[in-house]
Amino acid sequence: MFIDYARIHVQAGRGGHGCMSFRREKNVPRGGPDGGHGGNGGNVVVRVDARKRTLIDFRYQQIYRAENGGAGQGKGMHGKTAPDLVILLPPGTVVRDAQTGQIVADLVEAGQSVIVAHGGTGGRGNSAFATSTNRAPRRAESGAPGEARVLELELKLLADVGLVGHPNAGKSTLLARLSDARPKIADYPFTTLEPHLGIVRIDEDDSFVMADIPGLIEGAHDGKGLGIQFLRHIERTRVLLFLLDITRPDPSDDYRVLQEELRLFNPTLVTRPSLVAFTKVDVLPDRSSLTALAARWDSPPLPISAVTGEGLPELLRQIHRVLHEVGQGVSV
Ligand SMILES: Nc1nc2c(ncn2[C@@H]2O[C@H](COP(=O)(O)OP(=O)(O)OP(=O)(O)O)[C@@H](O)[C@H]2O)c(=O)[nH]1
Ligand SMILES: [Mg+2]
């Protein structure tokens, strides 16, 4: 199962207590205050680890506690500041405060880190309270409590290319053909219930990540079919690849429906660089119908077949070109 949501409890460390103590030395009858300060409690920090791909670890451990700061001691010794507790998350994880819904961290780049719960400050020891009128303060502060929070983690897949199409259009078949991914493929709608990622190799140096998601139908924004919530998985893909099944009654109208559903989910998806392909062209007895269909487009969709492999080298070339145009090179 692909895990893309998790909820964890984080607790930063409490500050160490300040110390109340007086100097005791043989020849000093009334030693002054020498209680040290408490150390600060550890922060809880989230950091991107580029090797992680899922949130599966968080199904098994949900509570994360940083250490408390050390207590101050006599002879002016301050308590130890506790180390930060670092939680490693895959790139693309959005961290929200579960109570307010506010985004606490949007983790994109490797190594990026954010404090999600601050450790409490250590309390001051009595040495800090000595004044000219009170040279023997019998007062020391307690350490402040560390912040506690419930966090929601959401992982948006960081794919380069997102497949968009009606159910049964052949999205999973294409992913399986181009990558090592093995999504379920079947001749009925809504075979794919959760997103799949595959790495597609273009040549020795270049490869990209392709995401296969469930099919979209008209009214998906109203919850028809599987709804549109899974579109969040392709919100960050750099390029969209629309697959139009030429065995359906009106592939051009299918394209209009797909665009409309994307727009209702997130209007910026419609302006995303994209490619369009007519799939299953192997089933056409002759290509005249395809020519007629393509004539309705300014730049006609690319004819492909995920079964025979027709058109796939050209599709890869075009994907490669668009990925380079949109920048950041091609991820490996
Ligand atoms: N002839 C032919 N059949 C294809 C092609 N691509 C997919 N199919 C068939 O179409 C059916 C649906 O394929 P899937 O890959 O499961 O379709 P999907 O778009 O992933 O469907 P959902 O997961 O339900 O959205 C299967 O029976 C495939 O074998 C193709 O290029 N040519
Ligand atoms: Mg599928």
Coordinates of C-alpha atoms and ligand atoms in Angstrom, one line a residue:
M1 CA 0.0 0.0 0.0
F2 CA 1.2 3.5 -0.7
I3 CA 1.3 5.5 2.4
D4 CA 1.0 9.2 2.0
Y5 CA -0.6 10.4 5.2
A6 CA 0.6 10.2 8.8
R7 CA -0.1 11.8 12.1
I8 CA 2.5 12.1 14.8
H9 CA 2.9 13.6 18.3
V10 CA 6.0 15.6 18.9
Q11 CA 7.1 16.7 22.3
A12 CA 10.1 19.1 22.7
G13 CA 12.2 18.7 25.8
R14 CA 11.6 20.7 29.0
G15 CA 14.2 23.2 30.1
G16 CA 16.3 22.0 33.0
H17 CA 15.6 23.6 36.4
G18 CA 17.9 26.3 37.8
C19 CA 19.8 25.3 40.9
M20 CA 19.7 27.0 44.3
S21 CA 23.1 26.6 46.0
F22 CA 25.6 28.5 48.0
R23 CA 29.3 28.4 48.0
R24 CA 30.6 26.2 50.7
E25 CA 34.3 26.6 51.4
K26 CA 36.2 26.1 54.5
N27 CA 37.4 29.7 54.9
V28 CA 34.4 31.5 53.5
P29 CA 31.8 31.5 56.2
R30 CA 29.0 32.9 54.0
G31 CA 29.5 31.9 50.4
G32 CA 27.5 33.7 47.8
P33 CA 24.9 32.0 45.6
D34 CA 26.4 29.6 43.0
G35 CA 23.4 27.8 41.6
G36 CA 23.8 27.2 37.8
H37 CA 21.2 27.6 35.1
G38 CA 19.2 24.7 33.6
G39 CA 20.0 23.7 30.0
N40 CA 17.5 24.2 27.3
G41 CA 15.3 21.3 26.3
G42 CA 15.9 19.7 22.9
N43 CA 13.9 21.0 19.9
V44 CA 12.0 18.6 17.6
V45 CA 13.3 19.2 14.0
V46 CA 12.1 17.8 10.7
R47 CA 14.6 17.3 8.0
V48 CA 14.5 16.1 4.4
D49 CA 16.2 12.9 3.6
A50 CA 16.3 12.4 -0.2
R51 CA 16.6 8.6 0.2
K52 CA 13.2 8.3 1.8
R53 CA 10.2 7.8 -0.5
T54 CA 7.3 7.0 1.8
L55 CA 5.8 7.8 5.2
I56 CA 5.6 4.2 6.1
D57 CA 7.9 4.5 9.2
F58 CA 5.3 6.7 10.8
R59 CA 2.8 3.9 11.0
Y60 CA 5.0 2.2 13.6
Q61 CA 6.2 5.1 15.6
Q62 CA 3.9 8.0 16.3
I63 CA 5.4 9.7 19.4
Y64 CA 8.6 11.6 19.2
R65 CA 10.1 13.1 22.3
A66 CA 13.2 15.3 22.5
E67 CA 15.3 15.1 25.7
N68 CA 15.0 17.5 28.6
G69 CA 17.7 20.0 29.4
G70 CA 20.0 19.2 32.3
A71 CA 19.4 20.7 35.7
G72 CA 21.8 23.4 36.9
Q73 CA 24.1 22.5 39.7
G74 CA 26.1 24.0 42.5
K75 CA 29.5 25.7 41.9
G76 CA 28.0 27.6 39.0
M77 CA 27.6 24.6 36.8
H78 CA 25.0 25.0 34.1
G79 CA 22.9 22.1 32.9
K80 CA 23.4 20.5 29.6
T81 CA 21.4 21.8 26.6
A82 CA 19.6 18.8 25.1
P83 CA 20.3 17.8 21.5
D84 CA 17.6 18.3 18.9
L85 CA 15.5 15.3 18.0
V86 CA 15.6 15.0 14.2
I87 CA 12.8 13.3 12.3
L88 CA 13.8 12.4 8.7
L89 CA 11.1 12.8 6.1
P90 CA 11.0 12.2 2.3
P91 CA 11.2 15.2 0.0
G92 CA 7.8 16.5 -0.9
T93 CA 6.3 16.1 2.6
V94 CA 4.1 18.9 3.8
V95 CA 3.9 19.2 7.6
R96 CA 0.8 20.7 9.2
D97 CA -0.3 21.5 12.7
A98 CA -3.2 19.1 13.2
Q99 CA -5.1 21.6 15.4
T100 CA -4.9 24.7 13.3
G101 CA -4.3 23.2 9.9
Q102 CA -1.5 25.6 9.3
I103 CA 1.5 24.5 7.3
V104 CA 4.5 24.2 9.6
A105 CA 7.0 23.0 7.0
D106 CA 7.0 22.4 3.3
L107 CA 9.9 20.1 2.7
V108 CA 11.3 20.1 -0.8
E109 CA 15.1 20.2 -1.0
A110 CA 17.4 17.7 0.4
G111 CA 18.8 18.7 3.8
Q112 CA 16.2 21.4 4.4
S113 CA 15.1 21.4 8.1
V114 CA 12.6 23.2 10.2
I115 CA 12.0 23.3 14.0
V116 CA 8.5 22.0 14.6
A117 CA 8.5 22.1 18.4
H118 CA 10.8 24.4 20.5
G119 CA 12.5 23.1 23.6
G120 CA 11.8 24.9 26.8
T121 CA 14.3 27.4 28.1
G122 CA 16.3 26.4 31.1
G123 CA 15.5 28.0 34.4
R124 CA 18.0 30.4 36.0
G125 CA 19.9 29.4 39.0
N126 CA 20.0 31.5 42.1
S127 CA 23.3 33.1 41.1
A128 CA 21.3 35.1 38.6
F129 CA 19.1 36.7 41.3
A130 CA 21.8 38.1 43.6
T131 CA 21.5 41.9 44.0
S132 CA 23.2 44.4 46.2
T133 CA 20.4 44.2 48.8
N134 CA 19.9 40.4 48.5
R135 CA 23.1 38.6 48.4
A136 CA 21.7 35.3 49.3
P137 CA 18.7 34.8 47.1
R138 CA 16.8 31.6 47.9
R139 CA 15.2 31.5 44.5
A140 CA 15.8 29.6 41.3
E141 CA 13.5 29.2 38.3
S142 CA 12.0 26.0 37.0
G143 CA 12.7 25.0 33.4
A144 CA 9.9 26.0 30.9
P145 CA 8.0 23.1 29.3
G146 CA 8.8 22.1 25.7
E147 CA 6.2 22.7 23.0
A148 CA 3.9 19.7 22.2
R149 CA 2.1 19.4 19.0
V150 CA 0.2 16.9 16.8
L151 CA 1.5 17.1 13.3
E152 CA -0.1 15.8 10.1
L153 CA 2.3 14.7 7.4
E154 CA 1.3 14.6 3.8
L155 CA 3.5 13.3 1.1
K156 CA 2.8 14.6 -2.4
L157 CA 4.6 12.4 -4.8
L158 CA 7.3 14.3 -6.5
A159 CA 6.9 12.8 -10.0
D160 CA 8.0 14.5 -13.1
V161 CA 5.2 13.4 -15.3
G162 CA 1.6 12.7 -14.2
L163 CA -0.7 10.5 -16.3
V164 CA -4.2 11.9 -16.6
G165 CA -7.0 10.0 -18.4
H166 CA -10.4 8.4 -18.1
P167 CA -10.7 5.1 -16.4
N168 CA -9.5 2.2 -18.7
A169 CA -7.6 4.6 -20.9
G170 CA -4.4 2.6 -20.5
K171 CA -2.5 4.7 -18.0
S172 CA -1.3 1.7 -15.9
T173 CA -0.5 -0.2 -19.1
L174 CA 1.7 2.6 -20.3
L175 CA 3.5 2.9 -16.9
A176 CA 4.1 -0.8 -16.9
R177 CA 5.4 -0.7 -20.4
L178 CA 7.8 2.1 -19.8
S179 CA 9.1 1.3 -16.3
D180 CA 9.6 -1.5 -13.8
A181 CA 6.4 -0.6 -11.9
R182 CA 3.8 -3.3 -12.0
P183 CA 0.4 -1.6 -11.4
K184 CA -2.7 -3.7 -11.8
I185 CA -4.1 -3.7 -15.3
A186 CA -7.6 -4.8 -16.2
D187 CA -10.3 -4.2 -18.7
Y188 CA -12.7 -2.4 -16.4
P189 CA -12.8 1.1 -15.0
F190 CA -11.2 2.1 -11.7
T191 CA -8.7 -0.7 -11.6
T192 CA -6.2 1.7 -10.2
L193 CA -7.2 2.8 -6.7
E194 CA -4.0 4.4 -5.5
P195 CA -1.1 6.2 -7.2
H196 CA 1.9 4.3 -8.5
L197 CA 5.3 5.6 -9.4
G198 CA 7.7 4.3 -11.9
I199 CA 11.1 5.4 -13.0
V200 CA 11.3 5.7 -16.8
R201 CA 14.7 5.5 -18.3
I202 CA 15.3 7.6 -21.4
D203 CA 18.9 6.8 -21.9
E204 CA 22.0 6.0 -19.8
D205 CA 22.0 9.4 -18.2
D206 CA 18.4 10.5 -18.1
S207 CA 15.4 9.1 -16.4
F208 CA 12.2 10.6 -15.0
V209 CA 9.5 9.6 -12.5
M210 CA 6.1 8.9 -13.9
A211 CA 2.9 8.8 -11.8
D212 CA -0.1 6.7 -12.6
I213 CA -3.2 7.8 -10.8
P214 CA -6.8 6.6 -10.8
G215 CA -9.0 7.6 -13.8
L216 CA -11.1 10.7 -13.9
I217 CA -14.7 11.0 -15.1
E218 CA -17.1 13.9 -15.7
G219 CA -18.4 15.1 -12.3
A220 CA -15.3 13.7 -10.4
H221 CA -15.2 17.1 -8.5
D222 CA -18.7 16.2 -7.1
G223 CA -17.3 12.9 -5.9
K224 CA -18.3 10.8 -9.0
G225 CA -16.1 7.8 -9.6
L226 CA -13.2 8.0 -7.2
G227 CA -13.5 11.8 -6.9
I228 CA -10.6 14.2 -7.5
Q229 CA -8.7 14.1 -4.2
F230 CA -6.0 11.9 -5.7
L231 CA -5.1 14.8 -8.0
R232 CA -3.0 16.1 -5.2
H233 CA -0.5 13.4 -6.1
I234 CA 0.1 15.2 -9.4
E235 CA -0.1 18.7 -8.2
R236 CA 3.6 19.0 -8.2
T237 CA 4.4 17.1 -11.3
R238 CA 6.2 19.3 -13.8
V239 CA 4.5 17.9 -16.9
L240 CA 1.1 16.3 -17.4
L241 CA 0.5 13.5 -20.0
F242 CA -3.1 13.2 -21.1
L243 CA -4.0 9.8 -22.4
L244 CA -7.1 9.8 -24.7
D245 CA -8.5 6.3 -25.5
I246 CA -9.4 6.3 -29.3
T247 CA -11.8 3.5 -28.7
R248 CA -14.1 5.8 -26.8
P249 CA -16.9 7.7 -28.6
D250 CA -15.3 11.1 -28.5
P251 CA -11.7 11.4 -27.4
S252 CA -11.6 15.1 -28.0
D253 CA -14.6 15.6 -25.6
D254 CA -12.8 13.4 -23.1
Y255 CA -9.9 15.9 -23.2
R256 CA -12.3 18.7 -22.4
V257 CA -13.8 16.8 -19.5
L258 CA -10.3 16.0 -18.1
Q259 CA -9.3 19.7 -18.3
E260 CA -12.5 20.8 -16.6
E261 CA -12.0 18.4 -13.7
L262 CA -8.4 19.5 -13.3
R263 CA -9.4 23.1 -13.3
L264 CA -12.0 22.5 -10.6
F265 CA -9.4 20.9 -8.4
N266 CA -6.6 23.4 -9.0
P267 CA -6.7 26.0 -11.8
T268 CA -3.0 26.1 -12.1
L269 CA -3.0 22.5 -13.3
V270 CA -4.6 23.6 -16.5
T271 CA -1.7 25.8 -17.3
R272 CA 0.9 23.2 -16.6
P273 CA 3.1 22.1 -19.5
S274 CA 1.5 19.0 -21.0
L275 CA 1.5 16.5 -23.8
V276 CA -1.5 14.7 -25.3
A277 CA -1.5 11.2 -26.7
F278 CA -4.1 9.0 -28.5
T279 CA -3.7 5.5 -27.1
K280 CA -4.7 2.1 -28.2
V281 CA -4.1 3.0 -31.9
D282 CA -3.2 -0.7 -32.5
V283 CA -6.9 -1.5 -32.5
L284 CA -7.8 0.8 -35.4
P285 CA -8.3 -1.2 -38.6
D286 CA -7.2 1.7 -40.7
R287 CA -5.8 5.1 -39.7
S288 CA -8.3 7.3 -41.6
S289 CA -10.4 7.8 -38.5
L290 CA -7.3 8.9 -36.6
T291 CA -6.5 11.5 -39.3
A292 CA -10.0 12.9 -39.1
L293 CA -9.8 13.1 -35.3
A294 CA -6.4 14.7 -35.3
A295 CA -7.6 17.3 -37.8
R296 CA -9.6 18.9 -35.0
W297 CA -6.5 19.8 -33.0
D298 CA -4.1 22.6 -33.6
S299 CA -1.2 20.3 -32.6
P300 CA -2.5 16.8 -33.0
P301 CA -2.0 14.3 -30.1
L302 CA 0.7 11.7 -30.6
P303 CA -0.6 8.3 -31.6
I304 CA 0.7 5.5 -29.4
S305 CA 0.1 2.0 -28.3
A306 CA 1.2 0.7 -25.0
V307 CA 0.6 -2.8 -26.2
T308 CA 2.7 -2.8 -29.5
G309 CA 5.0 0.0 -28.4
E310 CA 4.1 2.1 -31.4
G311 CA 4.9 5.8 -30.9
L312 CA 6.6 5.3 -27.5
P313 CA 10.1 6.3 -28.6
E314 CA 8.7 9.5 -30.0
L315 CA 6.6 10.0 -26.8
L316 CA 9.8 9.7 -24.7
R317 CA 11.6 12.1 -26.9
Q318 CA 8.8 14.7 -26.4
I319 CA 8.6 14.1 -22.7
H320 CA 12.4 14.6 -22.5
R321 CA 12.1 17.8 -24.5
V322 CA 9.3 19.3 -22.4
L323 CA 11.0 18.3 -19.1
H324 CA 14.1 20.2 -20.3
E325 CA 12.1 23.2 -21.3
V326 CA 10.5 23.5 -18.0
G327 CA 13.9 23.4 -16.4
Q328 CA 15.7 21.8 -13.5
G329 CA 16.9 19.2 -15.9
V330 CA 15.6 15.7 -15.7
S331 CA 15.7 14.0 -12.3
V332 CA 17.7 10.8 -12.1
Ligands
LIG1 N1 -5.3 -2.8 -27.6 C1 -4.8 -2.0 -26.6 N2 -5.2 -2.2 -25.3 C2 -4.7 -1.5 -24.3 C3 -3.7 -0.5 -24.5 N3 -3.4 0.1 -23.4 C4 -4.2 -0.5 -22.5 N4 -5.0 -1.4 -23.0 C5 -6.0 -2.2 -22.3 O1 -7.0 -1.4 -21.8 C6 -7.5 -1.9 -20.5 C7 -7.3 -0.9 -19.4 O2 -5.9 -0.7 -19.2 P1 -5.4 0.0 -17.9 O3 -3.9 0.2 -18.1 O4 -5.8 -0.9 -16.7 O5 -6.2 1.3 -17.8 P2 -6.1 2.5 -16.7 O6 -6.2 3.8 -17.5 O7 -5.0 2.3 -15.8 O8 -7.5 2.3 -16.0 P3 -7.9 2.7 -14.5 O9 -6.8 2.2 -13.6 O10 -9.2 2.0 -14.3 O11 -8.1 4.2 -14.5 C8 -6.7 -3.2 -20.3 O12 -7.5 -4.3 -20.7 C9 -5.5 -3.0 -21.2 O13 -5.0 -4.3 -21.6 C10 -3.2 -0.3 -25.9 O14 -2.4 0.5 -26.2 N5 -3.8 -1.1 -26.8
MG2 MG -4.9 2.0 -13.9

